XYZ file of C-alpha atoms in Angstrom:
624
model
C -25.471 6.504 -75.530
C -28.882 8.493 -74.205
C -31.953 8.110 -74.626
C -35.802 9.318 -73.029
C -38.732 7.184 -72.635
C -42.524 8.208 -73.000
C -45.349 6.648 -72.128
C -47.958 5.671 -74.489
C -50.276 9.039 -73.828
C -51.414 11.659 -76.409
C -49.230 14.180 -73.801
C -45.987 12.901 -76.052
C -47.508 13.940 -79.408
C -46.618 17.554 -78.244
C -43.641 17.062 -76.737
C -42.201 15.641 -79.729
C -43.084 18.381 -81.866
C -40.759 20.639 -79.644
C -37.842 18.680 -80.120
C -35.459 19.585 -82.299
C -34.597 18.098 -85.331
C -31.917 15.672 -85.057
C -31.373 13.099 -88.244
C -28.902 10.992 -86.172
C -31.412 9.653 -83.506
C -33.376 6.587 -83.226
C -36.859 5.660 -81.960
C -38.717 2.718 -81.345
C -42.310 3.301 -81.555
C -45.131 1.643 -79.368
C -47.699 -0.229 -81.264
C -49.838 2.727 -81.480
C -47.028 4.669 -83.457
C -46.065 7.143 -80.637
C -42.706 7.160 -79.882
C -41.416 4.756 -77.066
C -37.812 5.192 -77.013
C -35.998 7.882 -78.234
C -32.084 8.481 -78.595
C -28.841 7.685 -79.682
C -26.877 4.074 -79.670
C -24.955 2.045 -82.105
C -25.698 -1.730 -82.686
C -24.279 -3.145 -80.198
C -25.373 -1.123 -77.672
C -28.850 -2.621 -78.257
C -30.127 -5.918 -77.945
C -34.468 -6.229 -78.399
C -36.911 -8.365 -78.969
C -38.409 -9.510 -82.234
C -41.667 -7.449 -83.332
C -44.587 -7.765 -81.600
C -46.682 -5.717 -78.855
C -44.646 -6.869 -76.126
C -41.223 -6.113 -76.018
C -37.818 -6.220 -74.042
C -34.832 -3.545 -75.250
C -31.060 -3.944 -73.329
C -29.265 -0.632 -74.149
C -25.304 -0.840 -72.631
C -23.181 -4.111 -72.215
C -25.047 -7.556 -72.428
C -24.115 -10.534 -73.363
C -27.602 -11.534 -74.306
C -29.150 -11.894 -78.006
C -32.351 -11.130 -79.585
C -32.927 -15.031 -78.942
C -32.268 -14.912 -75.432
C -34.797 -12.045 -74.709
C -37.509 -13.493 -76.945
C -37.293 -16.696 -74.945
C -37.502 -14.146 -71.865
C -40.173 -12.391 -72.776
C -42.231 -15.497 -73.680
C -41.605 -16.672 -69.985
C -43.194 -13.313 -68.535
C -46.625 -12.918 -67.291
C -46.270 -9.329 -66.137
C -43.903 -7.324 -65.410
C -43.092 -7.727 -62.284
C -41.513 -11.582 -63.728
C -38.409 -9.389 -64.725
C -37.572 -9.372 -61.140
C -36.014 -12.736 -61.339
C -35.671 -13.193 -65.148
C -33.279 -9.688 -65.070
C -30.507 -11.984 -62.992
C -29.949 -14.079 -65.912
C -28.586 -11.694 -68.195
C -24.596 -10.500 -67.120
C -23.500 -7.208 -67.860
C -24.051 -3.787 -67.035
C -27.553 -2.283 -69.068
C -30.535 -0.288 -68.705
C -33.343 -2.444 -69.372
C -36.492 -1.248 -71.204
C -39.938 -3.345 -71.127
C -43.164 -2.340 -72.522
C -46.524 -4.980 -71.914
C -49.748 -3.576 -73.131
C -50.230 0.048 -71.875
C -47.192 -0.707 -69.052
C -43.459 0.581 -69.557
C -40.214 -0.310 -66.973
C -37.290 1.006 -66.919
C -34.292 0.030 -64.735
C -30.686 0.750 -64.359
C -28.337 -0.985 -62.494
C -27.607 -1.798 -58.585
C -24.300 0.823 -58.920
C -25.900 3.416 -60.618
C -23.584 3.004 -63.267
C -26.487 3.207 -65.149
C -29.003 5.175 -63.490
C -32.367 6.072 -65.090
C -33.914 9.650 -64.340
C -38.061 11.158 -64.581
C -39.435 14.448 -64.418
C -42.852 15.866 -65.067
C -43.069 17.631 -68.817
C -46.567 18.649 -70.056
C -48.656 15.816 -67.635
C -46.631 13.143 -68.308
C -43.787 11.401 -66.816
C -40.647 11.403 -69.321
C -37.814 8.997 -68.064
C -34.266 9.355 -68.915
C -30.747 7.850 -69.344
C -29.260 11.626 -68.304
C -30.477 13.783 -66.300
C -29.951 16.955 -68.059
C -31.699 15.633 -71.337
C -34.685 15.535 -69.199
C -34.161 19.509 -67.765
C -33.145 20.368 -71.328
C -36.599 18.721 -72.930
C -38.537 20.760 -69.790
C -36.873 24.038 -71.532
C -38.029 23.338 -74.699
C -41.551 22.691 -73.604
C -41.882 25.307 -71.493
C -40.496 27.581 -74.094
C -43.292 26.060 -76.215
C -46.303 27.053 -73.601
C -46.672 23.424 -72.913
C -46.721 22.568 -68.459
C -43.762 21.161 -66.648
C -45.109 20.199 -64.008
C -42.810 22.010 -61.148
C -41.428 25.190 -60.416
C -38.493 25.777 -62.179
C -37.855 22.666 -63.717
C -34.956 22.530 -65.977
C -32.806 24.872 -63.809
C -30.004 24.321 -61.925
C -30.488 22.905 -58.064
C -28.683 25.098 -56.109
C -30.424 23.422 -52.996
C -28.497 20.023 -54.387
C -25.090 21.849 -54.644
C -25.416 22.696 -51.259
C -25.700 19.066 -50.193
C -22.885 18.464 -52.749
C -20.401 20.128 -50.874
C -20.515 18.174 -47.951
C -17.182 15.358 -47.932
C -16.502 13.165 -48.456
C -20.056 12.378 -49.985
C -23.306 13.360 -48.973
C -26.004 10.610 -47.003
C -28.244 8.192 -48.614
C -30.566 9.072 -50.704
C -29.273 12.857 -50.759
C -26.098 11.237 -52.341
C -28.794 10.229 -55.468
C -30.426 14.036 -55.700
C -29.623 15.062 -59.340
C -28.190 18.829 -59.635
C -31.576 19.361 -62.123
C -34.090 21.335 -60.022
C -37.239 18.737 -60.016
C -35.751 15.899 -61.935
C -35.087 12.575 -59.979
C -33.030 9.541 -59.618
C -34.636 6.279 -59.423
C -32.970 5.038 -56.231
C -30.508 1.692 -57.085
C -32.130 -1.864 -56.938
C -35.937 -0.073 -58.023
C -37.418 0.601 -61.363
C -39.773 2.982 -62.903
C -43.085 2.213 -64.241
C -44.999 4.338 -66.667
C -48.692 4.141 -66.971
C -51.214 4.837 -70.057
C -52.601 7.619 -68.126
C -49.060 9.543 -67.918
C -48.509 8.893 -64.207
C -45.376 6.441 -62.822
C -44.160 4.830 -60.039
C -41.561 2.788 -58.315
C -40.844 -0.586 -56.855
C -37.867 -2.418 -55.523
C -36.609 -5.328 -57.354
C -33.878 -6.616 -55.953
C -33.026 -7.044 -52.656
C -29.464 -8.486 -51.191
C -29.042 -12.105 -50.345
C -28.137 -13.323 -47.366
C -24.702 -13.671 -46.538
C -24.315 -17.600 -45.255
C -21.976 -18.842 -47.939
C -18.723 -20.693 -46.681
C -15.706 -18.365 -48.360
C -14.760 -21.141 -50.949
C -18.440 -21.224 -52.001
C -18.727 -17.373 -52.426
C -15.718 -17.078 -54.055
C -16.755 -19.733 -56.909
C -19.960 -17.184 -57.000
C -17.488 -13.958 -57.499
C -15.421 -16.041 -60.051
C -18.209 -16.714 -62.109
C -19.640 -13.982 -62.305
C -16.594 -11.644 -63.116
C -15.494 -14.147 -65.602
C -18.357 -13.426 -67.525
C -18.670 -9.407 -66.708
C -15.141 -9.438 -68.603
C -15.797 -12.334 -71.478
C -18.675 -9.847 -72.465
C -16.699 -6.813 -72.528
C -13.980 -8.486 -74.472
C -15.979 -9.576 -77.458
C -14.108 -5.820 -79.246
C -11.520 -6.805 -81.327
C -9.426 -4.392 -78.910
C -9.169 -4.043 -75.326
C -7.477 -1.778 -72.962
C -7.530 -2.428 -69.049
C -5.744 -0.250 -65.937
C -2.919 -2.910 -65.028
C -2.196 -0.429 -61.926
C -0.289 -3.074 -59.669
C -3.299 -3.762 -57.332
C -5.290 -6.927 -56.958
C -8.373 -5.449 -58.539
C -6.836 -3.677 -61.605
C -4.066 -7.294 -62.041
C -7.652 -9.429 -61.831
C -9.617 -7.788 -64.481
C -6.046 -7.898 -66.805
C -5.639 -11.899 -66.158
C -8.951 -12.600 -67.057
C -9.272 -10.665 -70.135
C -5.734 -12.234 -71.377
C -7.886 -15.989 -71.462
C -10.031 -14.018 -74.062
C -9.943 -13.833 -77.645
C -8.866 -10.073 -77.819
C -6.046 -8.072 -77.840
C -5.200 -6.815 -74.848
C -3.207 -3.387 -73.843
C -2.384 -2.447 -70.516
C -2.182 0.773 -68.756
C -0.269 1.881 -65.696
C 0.112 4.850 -64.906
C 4.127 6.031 -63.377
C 4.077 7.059 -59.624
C 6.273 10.202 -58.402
C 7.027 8.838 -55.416
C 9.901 6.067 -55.670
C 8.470 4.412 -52.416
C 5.028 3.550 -54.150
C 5.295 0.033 -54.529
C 2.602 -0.094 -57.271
C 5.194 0.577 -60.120
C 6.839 -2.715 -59.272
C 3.819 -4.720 -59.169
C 2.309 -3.305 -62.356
C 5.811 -4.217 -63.582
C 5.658 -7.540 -62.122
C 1.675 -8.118 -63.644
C 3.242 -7.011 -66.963
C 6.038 -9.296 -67.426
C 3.627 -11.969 -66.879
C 1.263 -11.119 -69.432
C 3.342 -12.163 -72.456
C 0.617 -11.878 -74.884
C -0.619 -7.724 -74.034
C 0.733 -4.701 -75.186
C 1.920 -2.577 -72.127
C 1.363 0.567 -72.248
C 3.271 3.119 -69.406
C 2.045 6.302 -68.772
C 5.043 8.796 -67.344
C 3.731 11.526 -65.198
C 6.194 13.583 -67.269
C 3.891 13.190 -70.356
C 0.937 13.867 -68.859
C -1.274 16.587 -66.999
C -1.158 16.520 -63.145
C -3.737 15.981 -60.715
C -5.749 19.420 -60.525
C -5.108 20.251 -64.233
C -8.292 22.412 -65.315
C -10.789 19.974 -67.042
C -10.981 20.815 -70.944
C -14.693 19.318 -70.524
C -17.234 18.373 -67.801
C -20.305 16.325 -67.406
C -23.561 18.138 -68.367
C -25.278 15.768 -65.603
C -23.575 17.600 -62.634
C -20.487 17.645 -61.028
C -17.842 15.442 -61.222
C -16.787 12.826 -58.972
C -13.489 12.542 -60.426
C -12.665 16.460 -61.245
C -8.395 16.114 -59.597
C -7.988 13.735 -62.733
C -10.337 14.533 -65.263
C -7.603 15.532 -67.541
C -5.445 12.517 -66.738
C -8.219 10.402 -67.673
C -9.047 11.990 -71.295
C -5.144 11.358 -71.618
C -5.437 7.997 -71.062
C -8.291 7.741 -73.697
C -6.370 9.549 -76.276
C -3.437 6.936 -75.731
C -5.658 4.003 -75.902
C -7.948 5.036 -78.532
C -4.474 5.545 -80.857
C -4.009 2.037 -79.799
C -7.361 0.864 -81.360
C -9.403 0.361 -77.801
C -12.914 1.203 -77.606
C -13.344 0.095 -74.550
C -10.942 0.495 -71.370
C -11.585 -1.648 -67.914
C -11.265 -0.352 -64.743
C -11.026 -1.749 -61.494
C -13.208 0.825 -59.593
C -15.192 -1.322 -57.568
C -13.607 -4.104 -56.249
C -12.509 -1.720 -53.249
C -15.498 -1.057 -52.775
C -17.035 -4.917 -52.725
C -14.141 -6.815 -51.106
C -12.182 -4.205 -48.869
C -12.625 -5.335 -44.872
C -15.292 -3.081 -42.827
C -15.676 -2.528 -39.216
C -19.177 -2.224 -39.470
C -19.503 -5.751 -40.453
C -18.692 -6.373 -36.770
C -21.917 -4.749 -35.414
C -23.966 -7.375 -37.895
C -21.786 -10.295 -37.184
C -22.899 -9.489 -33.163
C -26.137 -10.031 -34.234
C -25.575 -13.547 -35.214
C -22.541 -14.798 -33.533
C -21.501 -12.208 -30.550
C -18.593 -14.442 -29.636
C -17.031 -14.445 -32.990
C -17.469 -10.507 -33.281
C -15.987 -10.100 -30.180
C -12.320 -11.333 -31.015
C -12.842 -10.171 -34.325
C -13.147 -6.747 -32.740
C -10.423 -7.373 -29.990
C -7.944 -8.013 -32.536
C -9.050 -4.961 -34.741
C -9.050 -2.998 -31.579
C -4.843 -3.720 -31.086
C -3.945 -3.244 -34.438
C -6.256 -0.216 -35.450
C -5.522 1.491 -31.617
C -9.618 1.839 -30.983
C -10.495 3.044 -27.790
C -12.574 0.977 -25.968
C -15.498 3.162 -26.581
C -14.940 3.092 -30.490
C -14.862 -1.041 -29.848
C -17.837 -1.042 -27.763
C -19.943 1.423 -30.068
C -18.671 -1.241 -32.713
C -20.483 -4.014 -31.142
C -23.318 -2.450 -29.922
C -23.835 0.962 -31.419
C -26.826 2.032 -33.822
C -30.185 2.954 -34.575
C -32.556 2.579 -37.100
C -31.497 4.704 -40.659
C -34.208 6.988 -40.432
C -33.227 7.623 -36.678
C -29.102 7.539 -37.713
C -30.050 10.041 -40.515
C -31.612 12.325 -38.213
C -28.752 12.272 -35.728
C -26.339 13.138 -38.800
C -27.998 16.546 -39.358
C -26.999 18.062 -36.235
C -23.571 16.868 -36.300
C -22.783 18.505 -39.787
C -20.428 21.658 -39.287
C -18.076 23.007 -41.387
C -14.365 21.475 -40.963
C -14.870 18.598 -38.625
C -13.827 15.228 -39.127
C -15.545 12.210 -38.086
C -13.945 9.756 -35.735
C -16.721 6.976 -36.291
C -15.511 3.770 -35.297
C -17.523 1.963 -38.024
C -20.512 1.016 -35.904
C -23.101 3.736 -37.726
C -24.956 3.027 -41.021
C -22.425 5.451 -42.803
C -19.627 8.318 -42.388
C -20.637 11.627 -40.824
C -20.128 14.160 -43.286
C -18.365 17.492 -43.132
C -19.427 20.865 -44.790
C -15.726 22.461 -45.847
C -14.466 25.156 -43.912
C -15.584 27.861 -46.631
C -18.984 26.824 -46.721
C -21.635 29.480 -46.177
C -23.288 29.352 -42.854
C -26.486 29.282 -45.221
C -25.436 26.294 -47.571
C -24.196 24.509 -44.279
C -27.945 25.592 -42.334
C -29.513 24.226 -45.876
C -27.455 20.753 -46.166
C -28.847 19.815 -42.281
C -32.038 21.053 -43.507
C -32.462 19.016 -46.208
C -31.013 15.708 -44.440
C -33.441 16.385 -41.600
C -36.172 16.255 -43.953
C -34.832 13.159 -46.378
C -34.781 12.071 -42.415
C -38.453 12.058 -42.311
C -39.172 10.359 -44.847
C -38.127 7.604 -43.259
C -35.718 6.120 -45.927
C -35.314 2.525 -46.444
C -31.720 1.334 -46.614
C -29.822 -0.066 -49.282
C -29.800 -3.534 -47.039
C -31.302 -4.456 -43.620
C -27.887 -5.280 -42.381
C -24.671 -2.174 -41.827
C -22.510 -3.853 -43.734
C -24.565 -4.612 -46.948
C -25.630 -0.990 -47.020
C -22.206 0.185 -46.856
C -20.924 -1.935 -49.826
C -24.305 -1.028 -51.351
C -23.845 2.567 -50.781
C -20.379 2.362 -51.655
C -20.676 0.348 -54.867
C -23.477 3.617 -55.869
C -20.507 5.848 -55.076
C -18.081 4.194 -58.019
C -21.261 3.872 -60.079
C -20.924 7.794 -60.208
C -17.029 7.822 -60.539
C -17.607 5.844 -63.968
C -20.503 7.524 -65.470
C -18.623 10.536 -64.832
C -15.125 9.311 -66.107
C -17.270 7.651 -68.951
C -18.826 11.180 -69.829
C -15.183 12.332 -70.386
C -13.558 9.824 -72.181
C -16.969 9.636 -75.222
C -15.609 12.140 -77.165
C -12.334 9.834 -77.842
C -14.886 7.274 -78.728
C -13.943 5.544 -75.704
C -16.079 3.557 -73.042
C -14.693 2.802 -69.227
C -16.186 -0.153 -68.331
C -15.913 -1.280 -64.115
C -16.845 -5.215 -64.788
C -16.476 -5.256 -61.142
C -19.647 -3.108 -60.522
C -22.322 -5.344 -62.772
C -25.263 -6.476 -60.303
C -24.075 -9.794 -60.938
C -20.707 -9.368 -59.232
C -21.927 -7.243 -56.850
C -24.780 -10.020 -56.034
C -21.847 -12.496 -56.103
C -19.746 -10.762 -53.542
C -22.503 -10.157 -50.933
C -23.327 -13.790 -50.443
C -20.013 -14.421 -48.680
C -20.458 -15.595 -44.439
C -19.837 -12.013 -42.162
C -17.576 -14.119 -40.488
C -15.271 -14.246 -43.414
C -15.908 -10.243 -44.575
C -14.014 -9.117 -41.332
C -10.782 -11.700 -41.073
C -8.485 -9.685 -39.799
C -5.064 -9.372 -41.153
C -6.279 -10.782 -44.475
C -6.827 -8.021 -47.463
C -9.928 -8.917 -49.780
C -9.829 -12.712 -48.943
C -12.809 -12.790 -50.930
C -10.916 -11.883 -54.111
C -7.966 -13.684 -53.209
C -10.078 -16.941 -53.057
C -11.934 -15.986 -56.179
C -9.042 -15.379 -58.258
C -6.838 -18.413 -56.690
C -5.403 -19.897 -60.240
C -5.815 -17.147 -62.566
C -4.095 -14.559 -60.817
C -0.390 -15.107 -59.821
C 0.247 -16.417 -56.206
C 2.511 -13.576 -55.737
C -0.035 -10.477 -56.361
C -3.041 -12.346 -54.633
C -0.971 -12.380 -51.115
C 0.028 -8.860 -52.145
C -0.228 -6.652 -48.440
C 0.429 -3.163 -49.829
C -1.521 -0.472 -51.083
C -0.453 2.480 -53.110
C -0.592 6.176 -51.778
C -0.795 8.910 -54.208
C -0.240 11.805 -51.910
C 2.651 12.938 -54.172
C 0.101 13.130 -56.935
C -1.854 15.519 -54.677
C 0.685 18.012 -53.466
C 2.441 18.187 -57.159
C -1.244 18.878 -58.946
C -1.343 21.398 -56.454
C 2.040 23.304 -56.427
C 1.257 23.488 -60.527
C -1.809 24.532 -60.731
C -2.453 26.729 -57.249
C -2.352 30.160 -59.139
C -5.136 28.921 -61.772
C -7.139 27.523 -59.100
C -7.099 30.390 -56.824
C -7.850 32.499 -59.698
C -11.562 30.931 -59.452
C -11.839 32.630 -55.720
C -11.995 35.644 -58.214
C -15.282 35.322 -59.957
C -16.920 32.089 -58.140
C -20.143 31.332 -59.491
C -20.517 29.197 -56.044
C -19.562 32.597 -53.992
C -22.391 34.178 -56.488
C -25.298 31.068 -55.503
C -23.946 32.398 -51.673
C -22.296 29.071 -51.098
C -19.238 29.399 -50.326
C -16.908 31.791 -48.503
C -14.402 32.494 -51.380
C -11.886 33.983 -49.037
C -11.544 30.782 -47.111
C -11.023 28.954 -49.877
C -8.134 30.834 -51.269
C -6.635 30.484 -47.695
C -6.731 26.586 -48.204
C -5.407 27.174 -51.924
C -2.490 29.152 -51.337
C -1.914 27.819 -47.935
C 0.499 24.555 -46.205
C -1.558 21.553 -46.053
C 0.825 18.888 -44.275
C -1.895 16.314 -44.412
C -3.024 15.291 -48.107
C -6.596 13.790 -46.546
C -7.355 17.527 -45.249
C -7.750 18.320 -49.201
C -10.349 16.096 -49.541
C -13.220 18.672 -49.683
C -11.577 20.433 -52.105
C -12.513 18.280 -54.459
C -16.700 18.230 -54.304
C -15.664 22.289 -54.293
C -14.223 22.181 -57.153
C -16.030 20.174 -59.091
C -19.380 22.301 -58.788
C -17.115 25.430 -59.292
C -16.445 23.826 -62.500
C -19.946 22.334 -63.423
C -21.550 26.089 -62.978
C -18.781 27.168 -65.261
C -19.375 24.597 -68.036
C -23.336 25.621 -67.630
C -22.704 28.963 -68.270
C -20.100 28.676 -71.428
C -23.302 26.717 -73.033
C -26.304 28.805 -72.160
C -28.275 26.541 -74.360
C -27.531 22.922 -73.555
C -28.536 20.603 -76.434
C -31.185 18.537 -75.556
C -30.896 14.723 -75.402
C -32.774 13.306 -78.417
C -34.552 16.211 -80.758
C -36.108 14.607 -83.876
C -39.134 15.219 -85.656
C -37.374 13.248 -88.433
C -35.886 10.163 -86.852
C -32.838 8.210 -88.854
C -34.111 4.863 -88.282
C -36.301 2.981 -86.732
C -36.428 0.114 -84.300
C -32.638 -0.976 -82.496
């Protein structure tokens, strides 16, 4: 799915003359016949409104019908209504409104669907990808027709710089597209587009406050993640990671009530002391009505196998198992799936955080206090780290600021939890002029004075977290189309994610408990047994055998890196860490941002003429 939106303006008359003829695309038209929406979706992708001047179009996973949104869209006064009305509908969706000469768009809170705008000929042009909107600049520069900024349609090298650092860059640097002068609209806003060709943005959503008891919350996360699964299993076929771990085992039990058939996934550790090969077992033998599906390591590629494909949008999140993952899609596609569940996310939502002890101390000082004493003894904080904890922070804008200076190459952060977010590291081969351009840049996103995702630490960092996976998905979902298969993470729909920030801070940092949250949520559809599961896989084998195969191919890159060429990287020190002992598997972690922008430029450059998103001058049908 892709599309591009245009305002109603005589700007997009000549736009749309330098597109390219493409019979498969769709549009939908705004009543004065210029084109609204332009792209490419199959039925039920799409859910709009009847005819009329007004009109509401859901493009991804919804469980609404046209009913539903005509009875929405009757309810609306402006809008701004959508705020609240947009809650009612589960799912995960970009949703596209047009009232009189006014156009929205909005993705979701996780970016799993994240909507994109640039300036082409005058006009704003929003997006689904963000290379469809660099690609459309080409071709309209190419025609003589303005775009607006310098080099717009090129590749950011500024943003690859930032995209180095590990193990992710800062808010909102961690949003910056790799498209020279396109943007992201940040998560929980959306884009408006006016008559006269200009836009702008607005929050519209903003995280509740966290004062439900745990039983209450948990009824919330229920709920909702009954219903982000019952609309992904309406397929006559569905596939689902069944990878031993409460997340994974959740999504699997739920979709097993549903009238689908279900096949499971797991894939076979190397190392015998993994535990998550038993539970996946375990989960399996319960689920007497799926089709299990085991996935040796010795049939498929390793961790650091060369990607056959990449994501034209930038680089990849999840580059060490790209080629794992269009595996898995080849086996489950065989299998009849069209879409596969995931349980990215639900680390991300219900995994403990320290920093939720620096906003409980705002509330309730004595409970964060033995909350953080306990922590303290079985985490072995120094009583600094505890203290900072408790008390520690500033601002974000302030926090931000204070981040620049401590970004070198090679260090590793020893925050305690107490600050908005982890300290990033440029990698050891990083140019001292990429390293001198990351601080720059966060010193000026600094300045800017950025709101947060959420007033309080620990809603940001679920927030910002929750964005994270969003990427991991739209990446792994980029990989996996050309099997004709769709990863779905029900776990990351702004329901859920609404769902599991209502629960008491209290109850987010119980220690000794592992996502109580989930645990209550799922208490009598998931077995006893894997709810008061305590261990969690470690995949380090995964890491050092990807490795020992593929070191020679991967070193090879330090050869010809188009990185080296954008003066990036030191390609000498990274062959050292290639061909070198690395005892600890976490000291590998910047590899992988490395190598996924060595990889990206690559892909760029074996397609000097990237296809642009929707080209027709001729469209194949019109309307959804």
């Amino acid at each position: 799915m892709d599309f591009v939106v245009f305002p109603d303006h005589p700007a997009t008359g000549p736009l749309c003359l330098n597109l390219r003829r493409d019979p498969t695309v769709r549009t939908v038209r705004h009543p004065s016949g210029r084109p609204w929406v332009m792209g490419h979706w199959t039925d039920d992708e799409a859910v709009a409104t009847g005819p009329g001047p007004d009109r509401l179009l859901l493009l991804g996973t919804a469980a609404a019908d046209t009913g539903t949104l005509d009875r929405m869209l009757r309810r609306l006064r402006r809008l701004e209504d959508l705020d609240s009305r947009v809650r009612e509908l589960p799912g995960s969706f970009f949703l596209l409104a047009a009232m009189g000469s006014r156009v929205r768009c909005q993705g979701s809170l996780s970016t799993v669907r994240q909507i994109h705008h640039a300036s082409v000929n005058g006009v704003t042009v929003a997006g689904s990808r963000p290379h469809d909107l660099a690609a459309l600049a080409r071709e309209a520069s190419a025609a003589g027709l303005p775009t607006g900024a310098p080099g717009l349609g090129s590749v950011d090298e500024e943003s690859l710089a930032v995209r180095l650092l590990a193990p992710f860059a800062p808010y909102p640097l961690a949003q910056r597209p790799a498209w020279r002068a396109v943007r992201a609209v940040p998560p929980g806003h959306c884009l408006t587009l006016g008559a006269d060709g200009r836009h702008g943005t607005a929050r519209w959503w903003r995280p509740p406050r966290p004062d439900l008891w745990l039983e209450d919350a948990a009824e919330c996360v229920r709920d909702a993640l009954t219903e982000a699964v019952r609309v992904r299993a309406r397929r006559p076929a569905l596939s689902a990671d069944l990878s031993g771990g409460m997340d994974s085992t959740s999504l699997c039990f739920l979709a097993a009530r549903e009238d689908t058939r279900l096949i499971t996934t797991a894939w076979v550790c190397r190392d015998e002391a993994n535990d998550d090969n038993v539970w996946s077992d375990h989960g399996a033998a319960l689920l007497h009505t799926a089709e299990h599906l085991p996935l040796p390591y010795t049939d498929a590629p390793t961790w650091y196998a060369p990607p056959a494909r990449t994501d034209p949008a930038g680089p990849l999140a999840v580059i060490r198992e790209s080629a794992r993952l269009d595996h898995q899609a080849a086996a489950v596609a065989a299998r009849g799936s069209r879409t596969h569940l995931i349980g990215v996310g639900g680390d991300e939502l219900f995994s403990p955080r320290p920093v939720a002890l620096n906003s409980l101390a705002r509330t309730d000082f004595r409970s964060a206090a033995r909350r953080a004493c306990a922590a303290r003894r079985l985490g072995r904080w120094t009583l600094v780290d505890t203290l900072r904890t408790l008390f520690g922070g500033v601002p974000y804008p302030q926090w931000l600021e204070a981040c620049a200076d401590r970004i070198v190459p090679g260090a590793r952060s020893g925050d305690s939890g107490a600050d908005w977010e982890v300290v990033p590291a440029m990698p050891p081969w990083a140019h001292p002029d990429a390293v001198a351009t990351a601080r720059r840049l966060v010193r000026d996103a600094a300045a800017a004075e950025p709101e947060p995702f959420a007033p309080l630490r620990c809603q940001h960092e679920v927030l910002r977290a929750a964005a994270r996976a969003g990427e991991i998905v739209r990446g792994a979902a980029a990989l996996t189309a050309h099997h004709g298969v769709t990863f779905e993470a029900p776990f990351l729909d702004d329901n859920v994610i609404e769902a599991a920030l209502t629960v008491r801070l209290v109850d987010q940092v119980a220690v000794g408990s592992y996502k109580p949250l989930l645990s209550a949520a799922m208490r009598g559809i998931l077995p006893d047994a894997v709810r008061a599961r305590g261990t969690k896989g470690e995949h380090s084998a995964e890491v050092y055998a990807g490795l020992r195969r593929h070191r020679r191919a991967l070193a090879a890159l330090c050869d010809d890196s188009r990185l080296a060429g954008l003066g990036l990287i030191r390609p000498e020190v990274l062959r050292t860490a290639l061909t070198s002992l690395q005892p600890l598997a976490h000291t590998l972690q910047p590899l992988d941002p490395t190598l996924a922008a060595e990889y990206w430029l690559r892909s760029l450059q074996e397609q000097p003429r990237p296809a642009a998103p929707a080209r027709p001058t001729v469209p194949a049908a019109e309307g959804a």
